[in-house]
Short mmCIF file of C-alpha atoms in Angstrom, two decimals:
data_model
loop_
_atom_site.label_atom_id
_atom_site.label_comp_id
_atom_site.label_asym_id
_atom_site.label_seq_id
_atom_site.Cartn_x
_atom_site.Cartn_y
_atom_site.Cartn_z
CA MET A 1 -0.02 -6.92 20.26
CA SER A 2 0.97 -6.02 16.73
CA GLU A 3 -0.52 -3.59 14.28
CA ILE A 4 -2.61 -5.34 11.51
CA LEU A 5 -3.70 -2.24 9.63
CA THR A 6 -1.97 1.04 9.23
CA ILE A 7 -3.54 3.95 7.26
CA ASN A 8 -1.90 7.28 7.06
CA GLY A 9 -2.97 10.56 5.42
CA LEU A 10 -5.43 8.83 3.13
CA ARG A 11 -7.29 10.90 0.64
CA LYS A 12 -9.77 9.81 -2.03
CA THR A 13 -11.70 12.17 -4.33
CA PHE A 14 -14.55 11.42 -6.68
CA GLU A 15 -15.00 14.02 -9.45
CA GLY A 16 -12.82 16.48 -7.55
CA LYS A 17 -14.82 16.11 -4.39
CA PRO A 18 -13.05 14.50 -1.35
CA ALA A 19 -14.77 11.33 -0.21
CA LEU A 20 -12.08 10.74 2.36
CA ASP A 21 -9.65 13.25 3.64
CA ASP A 22 -6.61 12.84 5.81
CA VAL A 23 -7.82 9.58 7.36
CA ASN A 24 -5.47 7.83 9.81
CA VAL A 25 -6.36 4.51 11.14
CA HIS A 26 -4.36 1.97 13.27
CA LEU A 27 -5.83 -1.39 14.00
CA GLN A 28 -4.24 -3.77 16.52
CA SER A 29 -4.55 -7.61 16.14
CA GLY A 30 -6.95 -9.39 18.21
CA LYS A 31 -9.67 -6.74 18.44
CA ILE A 32 -13.18 -6.02 17.06
CA TYR A 33 -13.70 -2.61 15.63
CA GLY A 34 -16.86 -0.87 14.56
CA LEU A 35 -16.82 1.61 11.71
CA LEU A 36 -19.76 3.91 12.29
CA GLY A 37 -21.03 6.82 10.32
CA PRO A 38 -24.19 8.09 8.55
CA ASN A 39 -24.98 7.19 4.95
CA GLY A 40 -22.45 8.78 2.51
CA SER A 41 -19.74 9.38 5.19
CA GLY A 42 -17.16 7.32 3.50
CA LYS A 43 -17.28 3.90 5.19
CA THR A 44 -17.61 1.85 2.03
CA THR A 45 -14.95 3.91 0.27
CA LEU A 46 -12.60 3.32 3.09
CA ILE A 47 -13.21 -0.43 3.07
CA LYS A 48 -12.83 -0.66 -0.78
CA LEU A 49 -9.46 1.18 -0.44
CA ILE A 50 -8.35 -1.29 2.20
CA ASN A 51 -9.17 -4.16 -0.13
CA GLY A 52 -7.41 -2.66 -3.20
CA LEU A 53 -10.65 -2.05 -5.08
CA LEU A 54 -10.04 1.65 -5.23
CA VAL A 55 -6.76 3.60 -5.51
CA PRO A 56 -5.98 6.37 -3.17
CA ASP A 57 -5.19 9.90 -4.39
CA ARG A 58 -2.74 10.32 -1.48
CA GLY A 59 -1.59 8.49 1.64
CA GLU A 60 -0.71 4.94 2.36
CA ILE A 61 -2.35 1.77 3.49
CA TYR A 62 -0.47 -1.37 4.85
CA VAL A 63 -1.90 -4.53 5.89
CA GLU A 64 0.67 -6.34 7.96
CA GLY A 65 3.25 -4.21 6.13
CA HIS A 66 1.86 -4.97 2.60
CA LYS A 67 0.23 -2.42 0.29
CA PRO A 68 -3.12 -3.67 -0.90
CA GLY A 69 -2.51 -6.54 -3.34
CA PRO A 70 -2.04 -10.20 -3.54
CA GLU A 71 -0.16 -10.53 -0.22
CA SER A 72 -2.74 -8.43 1.73
CA LYS A 73 -5.61 -10.17 0.08
CA SER A 74 -4.22 -13.52 1.26
CA VAL A 75 -4.77 -12.41 4.94
CA VAL A 76 -7.88 -10.20 4.65
CA SER A 77 -11.35 -11.75 4.37
CA TYR A 78 -13.66 -9.12 2.83
CA LEU A 79 -17.46 -9.03 2.78
CA PRO A 80 -18.58 -6.45 0.32
CA ASP A 81 -21.72 -4.30 0.57
CA LYS A 82 -23.23 -6.13 -2.45
CA LEU A 83 -23.97 -9.72 -3.45
CA TYR A 84 -21.49 -10.76 -6.18
CA PHE A 85 -22.07 -14.48 -6.79
CA ASN A 86 -23.24 -16.07 -10.03
CA THR A 87 -26.95 -16.91 -9.11
CA TRP A 88 -26.84 -20.18 -11.18
CA MET A 89 -24.34 -21.61 -8.66
CA LYS A 90 -25.47 -23.97 -5.85
CA VAL A 91 -24.24 -23.22 -2.29
CA SER A 92 -22.08 -26.22 -2.54
CA ASP A 93 -20.46 -24.97 -5.70
CA LEU A 94 -19.59 -21.73 -3.91
CA LEU A 95 -17.90 -23.76 -1.09
CA HIS A 96 -15.63 -25.40 -3.58
CA TYR A 97 -15.09 -22.15 -5.43
CA TYR A 98 -13.90 -20.57 -2.13
CA ALA A 99 -11.79 -23.55 -1.26
CA ASP A 100 -10.04 -23.20 -4.64
CA PHE A 101 -9.41 -19.53 -4.36
CA TYR A 102 -8.41 -19.29 -0.62
CA THR A 103 -5.90 -21.65 0.97
CA ASP A 104 -7.14 -20.61 4.34
CA PHE A 105 -10.69 -21.52 3.66
CA ASP A 106 -12.10 -24.00 6.22
CA ILE A 107 -14.84 -25.86 4.29
CA GLN A 108 -15.83 -27.84 7.37
CA ARG A 109 -16.54 -24.70 9.45
CA ALA A 110 -18.66 -23.32 6.53
CA LYS A 111 -20.71 -26.55 6.34
CA ASP A 112 -21.24 -26.50 10.20
CA MET A 113 -22.52 -22.91 9.95
CA LEU A 114 -24.76 -23.62 6.99
CA LYS A 115 -26.25 -26.56 8.90
CA ARG A 116 -26.75 -24.51 12.09
CA LEU A 117 -28.59 -21.83 10.00
CA GLN A 118 -30.57 -24.52 8.22
CA ILE A 119 -29.35 -23.56 4.80
CA ASP A 120 -29.56 -26.38 2.21
CA GLU A 121 -26.26 -26.53 0.35
CA HIS A 122 -27.92 -28.15 -2.62
CA LYS A 123 -29.94 -25.10 -3.39
CA LYS A 124 -29.12 -22.71 -6.08
CA MET A 125 -28.28 -19.17 -4.96
CA LYS A 126 -31.13 -17.66 -7.22
CA ASN A 127 -33.73 -19.68 -5.26
CA LEU A 128 -32.63 -18.29 -1.86
CA SER A 129 -34.15 -15.25 -0.12
CA LYS A 130 -32.17 -12.07 0.02
CA GLY A 131 -31.43 -12.57 3.70
CA THR A 132 -30.38 -16.19 3.14
CA LYS A 133 -28.07 -15.13 0.34
CA GLU A 134 -26.43 -12.57 2.68
CA LYS A 135 -26.02 -15.35 5.33
CA VAL A 136 -24.32 -17.62 2.81
CA GLN A 137 -21.92 -14.85 1.81
CA LEU A 138 -21.05 -14.02 5.40
CA ILE A 139 -20.46 -17.78 6.22
CA LEU A 140 -17.98 -17.97 3.36
CA VAL A 141 -16.24 -14.87 4.48
CA MET A 142 -16.03 -15.96 8.18
CA SER A 143 -14.90 -19.46 7.34
CA ARG A 144 -11.53 -18.30 6.10
CA ARG A 145 -8.84 -18.29 8.71
CA ALA A 146 -7.80 -14.79 7.96
CA LYS A 147 -5.95 -12.17 10.04
CA LEU A 148 -8.27 -9.38 9.31
CA TYR A 149 -11.96 -9.53 8.47
CA VAL A 150 -13.37 -6.51 6.78
CA LEU A 151 -17.18 -6.66 6.85
CA ASP A 152 -19.30 -4.05 5.14
CA GLU A 153 -22.74 -4.04 6.71
CA PRO A 154 -22.56 -7.70 7.74
CA ILE A 155 -25.94 -7.86 9.58
CA GLY A 156 -28.08 -5.39 7.82
CA GLY A 157 -30.37 -7.75 5.96
CA VAL A 158 -30.67 -10.77 8.34
CA ASP A 159 -33.23 -11.40 10.98
CA PRO A 160 -32.46 -10.79 14.60
CA ALA A 161 -32.17 -14.49 15.60
CA ALA A 162 -29.61 -15.07 12.73
CA ARG A 163 -27.96 -11.78 13.73
CA ASP A 164 -27.27 -13.15 17.19
CA TYR A 165 -25.87 -16.41 15.77
CA ILE A 166 -23.68 -14.40 13.37
CA LEU A 167 -22.34 -12.13 16.13
CA GLU A 168 -21.66 -15.17 18.29
CA THR A 169 -19.70 -16.60 15.33
CA ILE A 170 -17.76 -13.48 14.89
CA ILE A 171 -16.72 -13.28 18.57
CA THR A 172 -15.99 -16.92 19.09
CA ASN A 173 -14.86 -18.42 15.83
CA TYR A 174 -12.07 -16.06 14.89
CA ASP A 175 -8.55 -16.52 15.89
CA PRO A 176 -7.53 -14.59 19.11
CA GLU A 177 -4.90 -12.90 16.98
CA ALA A 178 -7.24 -11.85 14.21
CA SER A 179 -9.12 -8.63 14.09
CA VAL A 180 -12.52 -7.53 12.69
CA LEU A 181 -13.52 -4.25 11.22
CA MET A 182 -17.19 -3.92 10.57
CA SER A 183 -19.22 -1.10 9.33
CA THR A 184 -22.88 -0.79 10.36
CA HIS A 185 -25.58 1.62 11.52
CA LEU A 186 -27.30 -1.03 13.59
CA ILE A 187 -25.13 0.03 16.54
CA SER A 188 -27.22 -1.06 19.46
CA ASP A 189 -27.18 -4.74 18.17
CA ILE A 190 -23.45 -4.90 18.02
CA GLU A 191 -22.06 -2.52 20.56
CA ASN A 192 -21.64 -5.20 23.21
CA VAL A 193 -19.21 -7.19 21.06
CA LEU A 194 -17.00 -4.24 20.03
CA ASP A 195 -13.68 -3.35 21.52
CA GLU A 196 -13.42 0.13 19.84
CA VAL A 197 -15.41 2.28 17.56
CA ILE A 198 -14.43 4.67 14.82
CA PHE A 199 -16.79 7.42 13.98
CA ILE A 200 -16.54 8.75 10.44
CA ARG A 201 -18.28 11.85 9.01
CA ASP A 202 -17.96 13.67 5.71
CA GLY A 203 -14.86 11.57 4.93
CA GLN A 204 -13.05 12.25 8.19
CA ILE A 205 -12.51 10.40 11.35
CA VAL A 206 -14.20 12.41 14.12
CA MET A 207 -13.58 9.92 16.96
CA ALA A 208 -11.87 6.75 17.78
CA ALA A 209 -12.46 5.35 21.21
CA VAL A 210 -12.83 2.24 23.43
CA VAL A 211 -16.45 1.27 23.88
CA ASP A 212 -16.19 0.81 27.63
CA ASP A 213 -14.38 4.24 27.97
CA ILE A 214 -17.40 5.86 26.18
CA ARG A 215 -19.84 4.34 28.50
CA GLU A 216 -17.80 5.13 31.58
CA ARG A 217 -17.08 8.68 30.57
CA GLU A 218 -20.28 9.63 29.01
CA GLY A 219 -22.59 7.47 31.01
CA LYS A 220 -24.43 6.46 27.77
CA SER A 221 -24.39 3.83 25.12
CA VAL A 222 -22.41 4.15 21.88
CA ASP A 223 -25.81 4.27 20.06
CA GLU A 224 -26.82 7.27 22.06
CA LEU A 225 -23.52 9.01 21.57
CA PHE A 226 -23.77 8.33 17.88
CA ARG A 227 -27.18 9.94 17.71
CA GLU A 228 -25.94 13.03 19.46
CA VAL A 229 -22.78 13.34 17.31
CA PHE A 230 -24.52 12.80 14.12
CA ARG A 231 -27.81 14.67 14.92
CA CYS A 232 -29.41 15.81 11.72
CA MET B 1 -25.75 -18.77 34.16
CA ALA B 2 -28.11 -16.18 32.63
CA TRP B 3 -26.48 -12.91 31.66
CA HIS B 4 -28.14 -9.56 31.31
CA ILE B 5 -25.97 -6.76 29.70
CA VAL B 6 -27.47 -3.11 29.39
CA ASN B 7 -26.10 -0.62 26.99
CA ASP B 8 -25.38 2.39 29.04
CA ARG B 9 -22.67 1.05 31.49
CA PRO B 10 -19.31 -0.44 30.85
CA VAL B 11 -19.74 -4.09 29.95
CA TYR B 12 -16.72 -5.43 31.97
CA ILE B 13 -18.23 -3.89 35.12
CA GLN B 14 -21.62 -5.52 34.43
CA LEU B 15 -19.80 -8.88 33.89
CA MET B 16 -17.77 -8.53 37.10
CA GLU B 17 -21.01 -7.90 39.05
CA GLN B 18 -22.83 -10.82 37.50
CA LEU B 19 -19.86 -13.14 38.02
CA LYS B 20 -19.75 -12.15 41.67
CA GLN B 21 -23.42 -12.82 42.11
CA ALA B 22 -23.00 -16.17 40.45
CA ILE B 23 -20.25 -16.97 42.91
CA MET B 24 -22.34 -15.90 45.89
CA ARG B 25 -25.25 -18.01 44.62
CA GLY B 26 -22.91 -20.96 44.73
CA GLU B 27 -22.91 -21.41 40.92
CA TYR B 28 -19.12 -21.27 41.05
CA PRO B 29 -18.19 -22.49 44.57
CA PRO B 30 -15.15 -21.44 46.43
CA GLY B 31 -12.00 -23.12 44.99
CA SER B 32 -13.85 -24.22 41.82
CA ARG B 33 -12.51 -23.83 38.36
CA VAL B 34 -13.92 -20.98 36.29
CA PRO B 35 -14.88 -21.83 32.71
CA PRO B 36 -12.75 -20.74 29.88
CA VAL B 37 -12.92 -17.07 28.81
CA ARG B 38 -14.32 -18.02 25.32
CA ASP B 39 -17.08 -20.13 26.70
CA LEU B 40 -18.10 -17.38 29.14
CA ALA B 41 -17.91 -14.70 26.45
CA ARG B 42 -20.01 -16.70 24.11
CA ALA B 43 -22.65 -17.38 26.85
CA ALA B 44 -22.79 -13.62 27.73
CA GLY B 45 -22.68 -12.51 23.95
CA VAL B 46 -19.70 -10.36 24.67
CA ASN B 47 -16.27 -9.93 23.20
CA PRO B 48 -13.65 -12.36 24.67
CA ASN B 49 -11.44 -9.37 25.34
CA THR B 50 -14.03 -7.76 27.50
CA MET B 51 -14.61 -11.04 29.44
CA GLN B 52 -10.91 -11.30 29.90
CA LYS B 53 -10.72 -7.83 31.38
CA ALA B 54 -13.67 -8.64 33.84
CA LEU B 55 -11.80 -11.80 35.04
CA GLN B 56 -8.50 -9.93 35.38
CA GLU B 57 -10.13 -7.35 37.45
CA LEU B 58 -11.84 -9.97 39.65
CA GLU B 59 -8.30 -11.40 40.13
CA ARG B 60 -7.13 -8.00 41.05
CA GLU B 61 -9.73 -7.82 43.74
CA GLY B 62 -8.78 -11.26 44.91
CA VAL B 63 -12.08 -12.93 43.96
CA MET B 64 -10.33 -15.25 41.65
CA TYR B 65 -6.81 -16.47 41.14
CA SER B 66 -4.91 -17.88 38.24
CA ASN B 67 -2.76 -20.83 38.37
CA ARG B 68 -0.37 -20.71 35.40
CA THR B 69 -0.88 -24.11 34.28
CA ALA B 70 -4.25 -25.21 35.62
CA GLY B 71 -6.47 -22.26 34.75
CA ARG B 72 -8.52 -19.82 36.78
CA PHE B 73 -10.20 -20.57 40.12
CA VAL B 74 -12.58 -18.93 42.50
CA THR B 75 -10.87 -17.96 45.83
CA GLU B 76 -11.20 -20.20 48.82
CA ASP B 77 -11.04 -17.05 51.08
CA LEU B 78 -14.48 -17.35 52.62
CA SER B 79 -14.26 -14.15 54.56
CA LEU B 80 -13.61 -12.21 51.37
CA LEU B 81 -16.52 -13.71 49.66
CA LYS B 82 -18.76 -13.09 52.77
CA GLN B 83 -17.56 -9.46 52.77
CA LEU B 84 -18.37 -9.22 49.11
CA GLY B 85 -21.83 -10.61 49.72
CA GLY B 86 -22.29 -8.11 52.56
CA ARG B 87 -21.43 -5.23 50.31
CA GLN B 88 -23.81 -6.38 47.59
CA ALA B 89 -26.63 -6.81 50.14
CA MET B 90 -25.97 -3.33 51.42
CA ASN B 91 -26.12 -1.95 47.86
CA TYR B 92 -29.54 -3.62 47.31
CA THR B 93 -30.80 -2.36 50.63
CA GLU B 94 -29.66 1.19 49.72
CA GLN B 95 -31.46 1.01 46.50
CA TYR B 96 -34.68 -0.26 48.12
CA TYR B 97 -34.51 2.24 50.89
CA GLU B 98 -33.91 5.22 48.56
CA LYS B 99 -36.77 4.30 46.32
CA MET B 100 -39.20 3.77 49.21
CA ILE B 101 -38.18 7.06 50.89
CA HIS B 102 -38.68 8.76 47.45
CA MET B 103 -42.19 7.34 47.38
CA GLY B 104 -42.88 8.86 50.73
CA TYR B 105 -42.71 5.64 52.85
CA ASP B 106 -40.96 5.70 56.29
CA ARG B 107 -39.13 2.96 58.08
CA ASN B 108 -42.20 1.64 59.82
CA ALA B 109 -44.28 1.44 56.53
CA MET B 110 -41.36 -0.46 55.00
CA GLU B 111 -41.34 -2.97 57.79
CA LYS B 112 -45.10 -3.49 57.55
CA LEU B 113 -44.96 -3.93 53.84
CA LEU B 114 -42.03 -6.47 54.06
CA VAL B 115 -44.13 -8.56 56.54
CA GLU B 116 -47.21 -8.25 54.25
CA TYR B 117 -45.12 -9.18 51.34
CA GLU B 118 -43.76 -12.27 52.96
CA GLN B 119 -47.20 -13.40 53.99
CA GLN B 120 -48.52 -12.92 50.40
CA ARG B 121 -45.50 -14.79 48.94
CA GLY B 122 -46.10 -17.69 51.51
CA ASP B 123 -49.81 -17.83 50.30
CA ASP B 124 -48.83 -17.83 46.62
CA ARG B 125 -46.44 -20.69 47.16
CA LYS B 126 -49.17 -22.86 49.01
CA GLU B 127 -51.55 -22.53 46.11
#
C-alpha cells in the first residue's frame, strides 16, 4: 500500500488569523477517509489547498509525490462545495466538456449513472433542481478514473435514496487502489462506508482513527463520538 | 441475504456474525463458493476493505478457506459448523434467559410461556 497524499506542517492564514495550523495528513491508497469537523473548522480550506486553489503559508502538500499543479490535478478528481457549471449548458454538453478536459473521464460510466438516477441528459442545468444539479456534478466527478477523489460535502443536498445510491457508487465503482477523502457533517449516514476518520477543529487535526477501532474502543458510533468531542 | 448493520459496534464483527448465520441457514452451504468481496460489500452497503477484513477473520477461524486460483469457499468441516451453530444458539439462549430473569420470570414460567407461544404460533399459521 502506498501513500497517495502527504501533508506536513501545513499552515494557512486569512487576514492574519490561522485557518489551518500545523496540519499533518497521510492518506494511503485504497481507503475511504472521512474529514469531519464543525462549521468553520477548516475542512474546505484544507480541501482547496490539496487542489491548488489556495497557496499555503507554510508546509508542504504532495499528491503521489507532486505538489498541487497539473500533475496532481490529472490524478485528483475534485468535487467543490459549490456548483460551478454554466447553467445554459445541457447535461450532455457537460459530459463532453469533461471528456475534453480529462483523459481519464469514462463517459459511459457517467451515462449509466445518469440513467440510474433518472436524469435526462438533454435538459439544461438551469432547469434542474438544486439536488439534481448536485447529483450531476457528483456523477461527473465520480466518473473519472482518478487515484484520489476529494469530495467536499458530497451528499448534503440530495435525498436519502439518492444518497444510498451515491454511497454505493463510491464504494463499488472506484478502483481498489484509489482513495476517497470526503468532508461531511452527515456522519451517521456515511460512517459504515468509511475506513478512517479525521476530526478537525479550529484548524487543527484533533484525531485520526480507524472507524472500527473507535467502535471497539469506545463502544459508540463515530457520530456519537463526534457529538461528544465537538459539544458546543 | 439481508444485512443489518448498526452503528455502535465494529462493522467487521457484525459482518462476520451475519455471514456465519447465513452459512448456518444454508444460504452458503458447506463447500460452496463465497461471492466476490465487492458484491458482498455492495449488498451490505459497507466498504470493500471492511468486508475483506470480515472474510479474512472467518478464514482465520476456519469457517472459510481460500483457494489461490478459484476463490473463497465455505468450509466442508461439518463439525466446526455444528459447533458454531451451537455457540450461536447458546448466545441467543443466554440473551433470552437473562432478559426473562430480569423481568422476574423463573424457569417454570419460561417453559409455560414457550409452550403457550408455540400453540399461539400454530393457531396463527392455521388461519
